[in-house]
XYZ file of C-alpha atoms in Angstrom:
543
model
C -0.102 -0.040 0.023
C 1.450 3.252 -1.035
C 0.695 6.961 -1.574
C 2.842 8.883 -3.885
C 2.358 12.182 -2.167
C 2.681 12.768 1.704
C -0.574 12.997 3.601
C -1.611 15.517 6.460
C -4.377 14.777 8.857
C -6.548 17.156 10.773
C -8.566 16.558 13.992
C -11.645 18.880 13.815
C -13.364 19.057 17.178
C -16.386 21.064 16.992
C -19.310 21.878 19.343
C -21.714 19.120 17.908
C -19.172 16.635 16.403
C -15.598 15.417 16.066
C -14.041 14.465 12.781
C -10.703 13.242 11.438
C -9.948 14.362 7.852
C -6.801 13.342 5.596
C -5.553 15.603 2.940
C -3.046 15.114 0.087
C -0.414 17.783 1.036
C 0.345 18.597 -2.622
C -3.128 18.909 -4.086
C -5.257 19.671 -0.944
C -7.471 16.801 -1.919
C -9.398 15.312 0.789
C -8.557 11.612 0.805
C -10.587 10.302 3.666
C -12.780 11.436 6.700
C -14.901 10.245 9.634
C -17.308 11.975 11.858
C -18.806 11.228 15.350
C -21.534 13.226 16.931
C -20.884 14.720 20.448
C -23.564 14.770 23.126
C -24.226 18.053 24.849
C -26.044 17.925 28.294
C -28.073 20.913 29.675
C -28.170 20.317 33.488
C -29.771 23.603 34.442
C -31.270 26.478 32.228
C -28.531 28.235 30.333
C -25.915 25.659 31.221
C -24.011 23.797 28.378
C -21.678 20.924 29.226
C -19.784 18.021 27.256
C -17.846 15.069 28.661
C -14.100 15.410 28.226
C -13.898 11.657 28.125
C -16.411 11.436 25.276
C -14.482 14.072 23.317
C -11.104 12.224 23.563
C -12.872 8.892 22.804
C -14.462 10.498 19.698
C -11.067 11.583 18.624
C -9.632 7.984 18.816
C -12.942 6.580 16.934
C -12.703 9.066 14.208
C -8.859 8.458 13.755
C -9.476 4.775 13.507
C -12.444 5.269 11.190
C -10.502 7.386 8.783
C -7.396 5.380 8.720
C -9.365 2.257 7.969
C -11.124 4.137 4.862
C -7.412 4.953 3.748
C -6.620 1.179 3.876
C -9.674 0.362 1.911
C -8.456 2.848 -0.738
C -4.993 0.879 -0.745
C -3.268 3.941 0.764
C -0.699 3.376 3.583
C -1.388 5.164 6.877
C 2.219 5.549 6.978
C 1.967 8.345 4.364
C 0.367 10.513 7.117
C 3.318 12.890 7.894
C 1.872 15.301 10.560
C -1.520 15.989 12.418
C -3.300 19.107 13.176
C -5.750 20.047 15.767
C -8.473 22.641 15.416
C -11.312 23.047 18.004
C -14.175 24.719 19.243
C -12.845 27.698 21.136
C -13.342 28.911 24.817
C -14.620 25.673 26.038
C -13.042 25.165 29.416
C -11.676 22.109 31.045
C -9.711 21.315 33.941
C -8.023 17.778 34.654
C -5.876 15.993 37.040
C -2.126 15.746 35.482
C -1.193 12.600 37.471
C -4.465 10.476 36.731
C -5.489 12.332 33.330
C -9.186 12.218 34.763
C -11.176 15.345 34.253
C -12.294 17.035 37.415
C -15.582 18.311 35.842
C -17.305 18.317 32.476
C -16.188 20.594 29.875
C -18.037 24.150 30.124
C -19.171 24.936 26.530
C -18.408 28.432 25.253
C -22.189 28.747 24.723
C -22.647 28.341 28.562
C -24.489 31.139 30.364
C -23.952 30.171 34.161
C -21.419 32.885 34.630
C -23.833 35.722 33.904
C -23.890 37.022 37.413
C -20.021 36.860 37.735
C -19.910 38.890 34.554
C -22.405 41.319 35.949
C -20.369 41.823 39.267
C -17.176 42.226 37.135
C -18.622 44.776 34.994
C -20.042 46.702 38.013
C -16.765 46.994 39.733
C -14.848 48.270 36.679
C -14.302 52.038 36.313
C -17.630 53.433 34.518
C -19.196 50.181 34.562
C -17.393 49.468 31.241
C -17.675 45.930 29.794
C -14.729 46.768 27.791
C -12.491 47.593 30.708
C -9.848 44.736 29.718
C -10.079 45.039 25.941
C -6.822 47.242 25.601
C -5.105 43.983 26.782
C -7.395 41.159 25.445
C -9.279 42.672 22.445
C -12.504 41.414 24.158
C -15.437 42.560 26.212
C -16.095 40.980 29.695
C -18.554 38.360 28.612
C -19.787 34.683 29.511
C -18.341 33.606 26.283
C -14.753 33.585 27.067
C -12.760 30.971 29.250
C -11.522 32.959 32.209
C -15.099 33.503 33.764
C -15.768 29.658 33.286
C -12.572 28.711 34.922
C -13.264 31.288 37.792
C -16.734 29.435 38.291
C -14.972 25.995 38.408
C -12.454 27.155 41.155
C -15.444 28.603 43.113
C -18.038 25.853 42.747
C -16.136 22.541 42.299
C -14.174 21.191 45.289
C -12.308 18.745 43.191
C -11.027 21.587 41.106
C -9.845 23.732 44.267
C -8.264 20.758 45.840
C -6.341 19.643 42.688
C -5.142 23.269 42.471
C -3.858 23.173 46.022
C -2.141 19.891 45.584
C -0.419 21.348 42.321
C -2.157 18.498 40.168
C -4.674 20.611 38.194
C -4.196 21.520 34.647
C -6.347 23.999 32.621
C -7.032 23.917 28.915
C -9.246 24.726 26.134
C -10.353 21.663 23.928
C -6.911 21.836 21.838
C -4.884 21.486 25.018
C -6.680 18.577 26.353
C -6.679 16.601 22.930
C -2.796 17.394 22.503
C -2.093 16.433 26.034
C -3.884 13.078 25.809
C -2.527 12.236 22.337
C 1.245 12.972 23.271
C 1.127 10.763 26.486
C -1.313 12.204 28.931
C 0.042 11.645 32.497
C 3.182 10.055 30.934
C 4.705 13.227 29.623
C 1.961 14.687 27.465
C 2.515 18.209 26.123
C 0.466 20.708 27.897
C 0.166 23.695 25.494
C -2.201 25.829 23.223
C -1.536 28.259 20.399
C -1.903 31.875 20.196
C -5.442 31.731 18.549
C -6.714 29.733 21.336
C -4.915 31.549 24.008
C -6.353 34.895 22.634
C -9.985 33.729 23.606
C -9.463 33.262 27.366
C -9.258 36.721 28.560
C -5.952 35.881 30.343
C -3.772 36.429 27.198
C -2.080 39.669 26.319
C -2.638 40.081 22.572
C 0.272 42.461 22.295
C 3.035 40.505 24.221
C 1.579 37.212 23.139
C 1.752 35.733 26.673
C -0.308 35.025 29.550
C -0.681 38.210 31.553
C 0.049 38.166 35.103
C -2.260 41.368 35.786
C -5.307 39.632 33.985
C -4.678 36.533 36.031
C -4.647 38.458 39.220
C -7.952 40.327 38.045
C -9.723 37.004 37.739
C -7.638 35.302 40.342
C -6.427 32.435 38.322
C -3.136 30.631 39.207
C -0.786 30.896 36.272
C 0.854 27.532 36.911
C -2.209 25.704 35.587
C -2.196 27.341 32.282
C -0.737 25.581 29.270
C 2.459 27.070 27.600
C 1.673 29.322 24.535
C 3.116 28.202 21.096
C 2.860 29.347 17.563
C 0.121 27.832 15.276
C 2.688 25.810 13.151
C 5.436 23.919 14.992
C 5.949 20.461 16.288
C 4.262 20.209 19.906
C 4.972 16.399 20.434
C 4.429 12.987 18.750
C 1.344 10.892 18.968
C 1.743 7.988 21.385
C -1.367 6.148 20.275
C -2.207 3.193 17.990
C -1.417 3.314 14.217
C -0.126 6.873 14.192
C 2.300 6.459 16.934
C 5.583 8.681 16.352
C 3.602 11.233 13.875
C 4.193 14.736 15.085
C 1.350 17.076 16.028
C 2.596 20.283 14.391
C -0.605 22.486 13.864
C -2.927 24.080 16.268
C -5.518 26.619 15.448
C -9.031 27.555 17.016
C -11.702 26.590 14.356
C -12.373 30.184 13.312
C -8.728 30.863 12.575
C -8.380 27.577 10.906
C -11.186 28.523 8.606
C -9.335 31.971 7.799
C -6.295 29.900 6.732
C -8.280 27.244 4.820
C -9.968 29.871 2.865
C -6.452 31.373 2.132
C -7.338 34.956 3.589
C -3.560 35.673 4.176
C -3.944 39.307 2.995
C -4.901 42.266 5.040
C -8.630 42.940 4.272
C -9.601 39.530 3.210
C -12.554 37.839 5.195
C -14.669 34.713 5.436
C -17.798 33.809 7.602
C -18.208 30.159 9.084
C -21.690 29.054 9.401
C -21.469 26.279 12.110
C -23.109 25.883 15.535
C -22.545 29.585 15.746
C -21.591 32.143 12.984
C -18.115 33.779 12.913
C -16.992 36.397 10.472
C -13.201 37.020 10.525
C -11.344 39.823 8.602
C -7.511 39.622 8.431
C -6.255 42.949 9.728
C -2.466 42.139 9.227
C 0.371 42.177 11.754
C -1.184 44.899 13.886
C -4.292 44.575 16.184
C -7.121 46.750 15.092
C -9.470 47.764 17.931
C -13.198 47.781 17.013
C -15.664 50.768 17.841
C -18.782 48.737 16.768
C -18.908 45.668 18.973
C -16.395 43.397 17.214
C -13.618 41.424 18.967
C -9.937 41.710 18.252
C -8.330 38.319 18.297
C -5.042 36.637 17.061
C -5.895 35.056 13.783
C -2.688 32.797 13.525
C 1.138 32.744 13.936
C 2.472 30.084 11.277
C 5.713 29.409 12.700
C 7.946 30.321 16.006
C 9.718 32.919 14.088
C 6.813 34.393 12.123
C 4.829 37.479 13.087
C 1.476 37.128 14.375
C -1.288 38.102 12.123
C -4.772 39.432 13.732
C -8.294 39.547 12.818
C -11.481 41.454 13.658
C -14.285 39.104 14.540
C -17.964 39.227 14.628
C -19.227 36.254 16.646
C -22.888 35.013 16.629
C -23.752 32.474 19.083
C -26.825 30.634 17.454
C -26.749 29.612 13.783
C -26.857 25.974 13.090
C -27.860 25.429 16.646
C -31.043 27.062 15.869
C -31.788 24.136 13.287
C -30.813 21.680 16.013
C -33.362 23.361 18.450
C -36.119 23.155 16.036
C -35.275 19.356 15.445
C -34.291 18.247 19.094
C -36.403 20.591 21.179
C -39.516 21.406 19.062
C -39.849 18.446 16.737
C -40.789 20.827 13.837
C -37.982 19.209 11.601
C -36.748 15.380 11.598
C -33.447 16.159 10.294
C -31.135 19.201 9.598
C -31.591 18.735 5.826
C -35.415 19.087 6.132
C -35.229 22.734 7.054
C -34.387 23.788 3.584
C -37.426 21.884 2.083
C -39.824 23.260 4.644
C -38.512 26.938 4.081
C -38.500 26.575 0.380
C -42.350 25.470 0.591
C -43.016 28.611 2.471
C -40.821 30.922 0.259
C -41.171 33.586 2.890
C -41.541 34.049 6.589
C -44.685 35.832 6.101
C -43.778 38.538 8.442
C -42.429 36.100 11.204
C -39.087 37.253 12.780
C -37.101 34.723 14.980
C -34.181 36.149 17.163
C -32.491 32.987 18.581
C -30.773 34.766 21.493
C -30.684 31.516 23.501
C -27.395 32.430 24.957
C -27.966 36.250 25.094
C -26.615 38.192 22.131
C -23.020 38.280 20.973
C -21.685 40.761 18.458
C -22.329 43.446 17.907
C -24.373 43.812 21.120
C -22.857 41.727 23.826
C -26.122 41.629 25.890
C -26.229 38.545 28.041
C -29.856 39.377 29.274
C -31.244 39.080 25.830
C -33.526 35.933 25.222
C -34.965 34.311 22.195
C -38.113 35.715 20.670
C -40.415 35.037 17.744
C -42.292 38.029 16.538
C -45.165 38.598 13.978
C -47.076 35.437 14.507
C -50.455 35.200 12.992
C -53.094 32.448 12.560
C -51.643 31.989 9.106
C -48.346 31.184 10.489
C -47.168 27.385 10.035
C -43.792 25.354 10.643
C -42.787 26.145 6.940
C -42.696 29.975 7.929
C -40.830 29.278 11.065
C -38.191 27.408 9.327
C -37.756 30.431 6.867
C -37.562 32.790 9.696
C -34.867 30.646 11.350
C -32.639 30.558 8.174
C -33.293 34.250 7.625
C -32.147 34.808 11.356
C -28.919 33.516 10.534
C -28.553 35.824 7.664
C -29.618 38.979 9.519
C -27.167 38.217 12.264
C -24.521 38.035 9.647
C -25.725 41.240 8.032
C -25.369 42.999 11.292
C -21.818 41.873 11.995
C -20.705 42.610 8.363
C -22.057 46.045 8.713
C -20.019 46.573 12.081
C -16.915 45.148 10.212
C -17.331 47.645 7.264
C -17.774 50.765 9.657
C -14.541 49.665 11.515
C -12.447 49.100 8.452
C -13.986 51.940 6.352
C -13.412 49.509 3.255
C -16.540 47.691 2.597
C -16.341 44.052 1.525
C -17.557 43.483 -2.184
C -18.269 39.787 -1.674
C -18.532 37.214 1.141
C -16.464 34.120 1.245
C -18.231 31.399 3.270
C -17.809 27.969 4.640
C -18.986 25.513 7.262
C -21.777 23.073 7.685
C -24.756 25.111 6.934
C -23.385 26.311 3.482
C -24.578 23.186 1.846
C -28.167 24.730 2.399
C -28.537 26.440 -0.953
C -31.581 28.353 0.027
C -29.504 29.737 3.164
C -26.838 30.989 0.928
C -29.462 32.606 -1.578
C -31.051 34.324 1.262
C -27.568 35.653 2.508
C -26.899 37.060 -0.860
C -30.101 38.679 -1.039
C -30.151 40.183 2.718
C -26.370 41.273 2.213
C -27.163 42.740 -1.395
C -23.811 41.188 -2.283
C -22.416 38.057 -3.862
C -21.883 35.143 -1.551
C -18.861 32.716 -2.702
C -18.778 29.062 -1.377
C -15.833 26.970 -2.158
C -16.806 23.609 -3.552
C -14.515 21.850 -1.059
C -16.386 23.096 2.298
C -14.015 21.528 4.756
C -11.984 24.827 5.035
C -11.477 24.653 8.849
C -9.836 21.063 8.728
C -7.846 22.157 5.656
C -6.448 25.157 7.422
C -5.089 23.309 10.266
C -3.753 20.648 7.995
C -1.952 23.390 6.056
C -0.454 24.671 9.410
C 0.720 21.245 10.477
C 2.215 20.253 6.931
C 4.159 23.534 6.714
C 5.726 23.376 10.185
C 9.542 23.373 10.547
C 10.626 19.775 10.669
C 7.593 18.441 8.906
C 7.821 20.579 5.661
C 5.515 18.851 3.249
C 2.942 21.645 2.661
C 4.203 25.018 0.985
C 2.198 28.050 1.898
C 3.969 30.170 -0.661
C 1.220 32.184 -2.676
C 2.080 30.598 -5.843
C 1.952 27.051 -4.368
C -1.362 27.240 -2.931
C -4.027 25.161 -4.638
C -6.660 26.720 -6.812
C -10.131 26.441 -5.158
C -13.066 26.083 -7.233
C -16.232 27.838 -5.964
C -19.788 28.462 -6.279
C -21.308 32.153 -6.405
C -24.576 33.309 -5.353
C -25.852 36.631 -6.811
C -28.513 38.652 -4.906
C -31.991 38.173 -6.587
C -34.250 40.722 -4.764
C -33.855 44.661 -4.808
C -32.067 46.389 -1.980
C -35.040 48.180 -0.813
C -36.991 45.003 0.217
C -33.783 43.768 1.873
C -33.544 46.985 3.895
C -37.187 46.717 4.902
C -36.788 43.198 6.325
C -33.640 43.972 7.989
C -35.293 47.038 9.749
C -37.934 44.626 10.966
C -35.386 42.289 12.313
C -33.697 45.109 14.201
C -37.191 45.940 15.616
C -37.424 42.271 16.748
C -33.944 42.376 18.394
C -34.885 45.392 20.580
C -37.860 43.398 21.992
C -35.456 40.379 22.848
C -33.312 42.702 25.023
C -33.180 42.866 28.770
C -35.309 39.855 29.117
C -33.369 37.900 31.814
C -31.889 39.765 34.713
C -30.232 38.320 37.768
C -32.621 39.754 40.436
C -31.602 41.007 44.097
C -32.155 38.353 46.343
C -33.223 38.695 50.064
C -30.398 37.058 51.727
C -28.771 39.011 54.615
C -25.301 37.860 53.624
C -24.909 40.994 51.408
C -24.112 38.887 48.112
C -27.054 40.519 46.542
C -27.056 38.816 43.078
C -28.338 35.191 42.276
C -28.319 33.088 39.208
C -30.115 29.910 39.027
C -31.011 30.274 42.747
C -27.287 30.465 44.057
C -25.628 33.512 44.949
C -22.295 34.307 43.509
C -19.340 32.948 45.232
C -21.454 30.463 47.322
C -20.854 26.743 46.488
C -23.892 25.291 45.253
C -24.049 21.489 44.459
C -22.661 21.089 40.998
C -23.996 18.407 38.642
C -22.085 15.251 38.599
C -18.503 15.142 37.098
C -19.654 12.793 34.248
C -22.807 12.778 32.128
C -23.677 9.417 31.375
C -25.098 8.857 27.864
């Protein structure tokens, strides 16, 4: 069994599934892949968790499945020269470095349990300013980022506190957990992350490109539990498991950064929008961080090598995109499969005046309003499930329009077309709606696995691997499909105006009420005052 060209593999660990994909390093052709869904648990309202053991088990399962498919194609697994890791960002884990056991479930980026913590931090900041730390982090104080989730674990989970006291605790985002496990775990596993993931924690200084002692003091986080920060393209360690033992792990990028690389957005001003569980628009701003005046995040996009300069991006983050389809399927039973939503929406052809703001986890960019909640407006006796399906797809497009408008205002140079990728882009109606609502062409690459491709490129290009060239002349030519707007801009503006009206109605819905306790803590969420241990859900969520 042989393969003439070297192969590079990517672990793509997302919010709803894990995948292992194998690419030809010379042509970027996808040779093999395997996917496993991940269970999410919702122990209380607003809480979202995943089982770290299930996450790492799904990685092993996907590696095995994809390698078996390679063998069936008569391609040797020994042709895989490197592995990259790309992941759902911000999701927070703490584990015991001696046993390798997670000390609690992974708290997912969407989780809202820290809302009262965030309110307390904002209230104590000068002028009650949510952007108090933005000059260092590029981020507003929000439930979205890792620092407040880690603070919650230290405050509420005895096992985490005890492990920190015994100097046995390790913190990481999902990339750190995967790399540590795959490179030996308790037996010398590499405890590291890359700049793109570190920049989403609120503990990382995006100018010095390192953990910031002042930020760690602000959140009272012990620095010794943090992973070492590396570039996005270097050898972190070797795989110790199964058929890929000895293969270097040499690429690491948060999923949205990986998609930016996979879309070949290496030039300042280039942008892409990824439609997954959430929706993320990133615009490359070059080697200098640009601070947004319109509710966007400043983030480290990538650093493709130890000696390379870091590149930055402006990011518009939307919490609920594909997740709204999952909600219609799993919670409401309105659709039986994700694919069915396109048929239902197409049957209606319009929302018939119905507007859906899926603020299940508050509103992210450009509002950063954790108290917002989901709302459906404009219902009549005529409204049926087809109209709701259409309104759900429109909601994804309207949210993208809001962050694109903010990005155009920040940059002063409007985008002329939108490059897109991610699971939802297979929905052709959604892509057409997006072109209509933006009044600009939408361009979808025919190979939609750009997130995995991006981290495979980073892994293959790493020093010591050197099987993938990132020189502009060597990058593969990507074929794509273009959707042109088919409605006039006046109609688009009218619909967008109604959407904005619906957003205002979703605002300030959920507030943490003052409580009657005489202990002076004053704020409660889910019935427990901040800083008082409530009984956490069990460490493991059994399937």
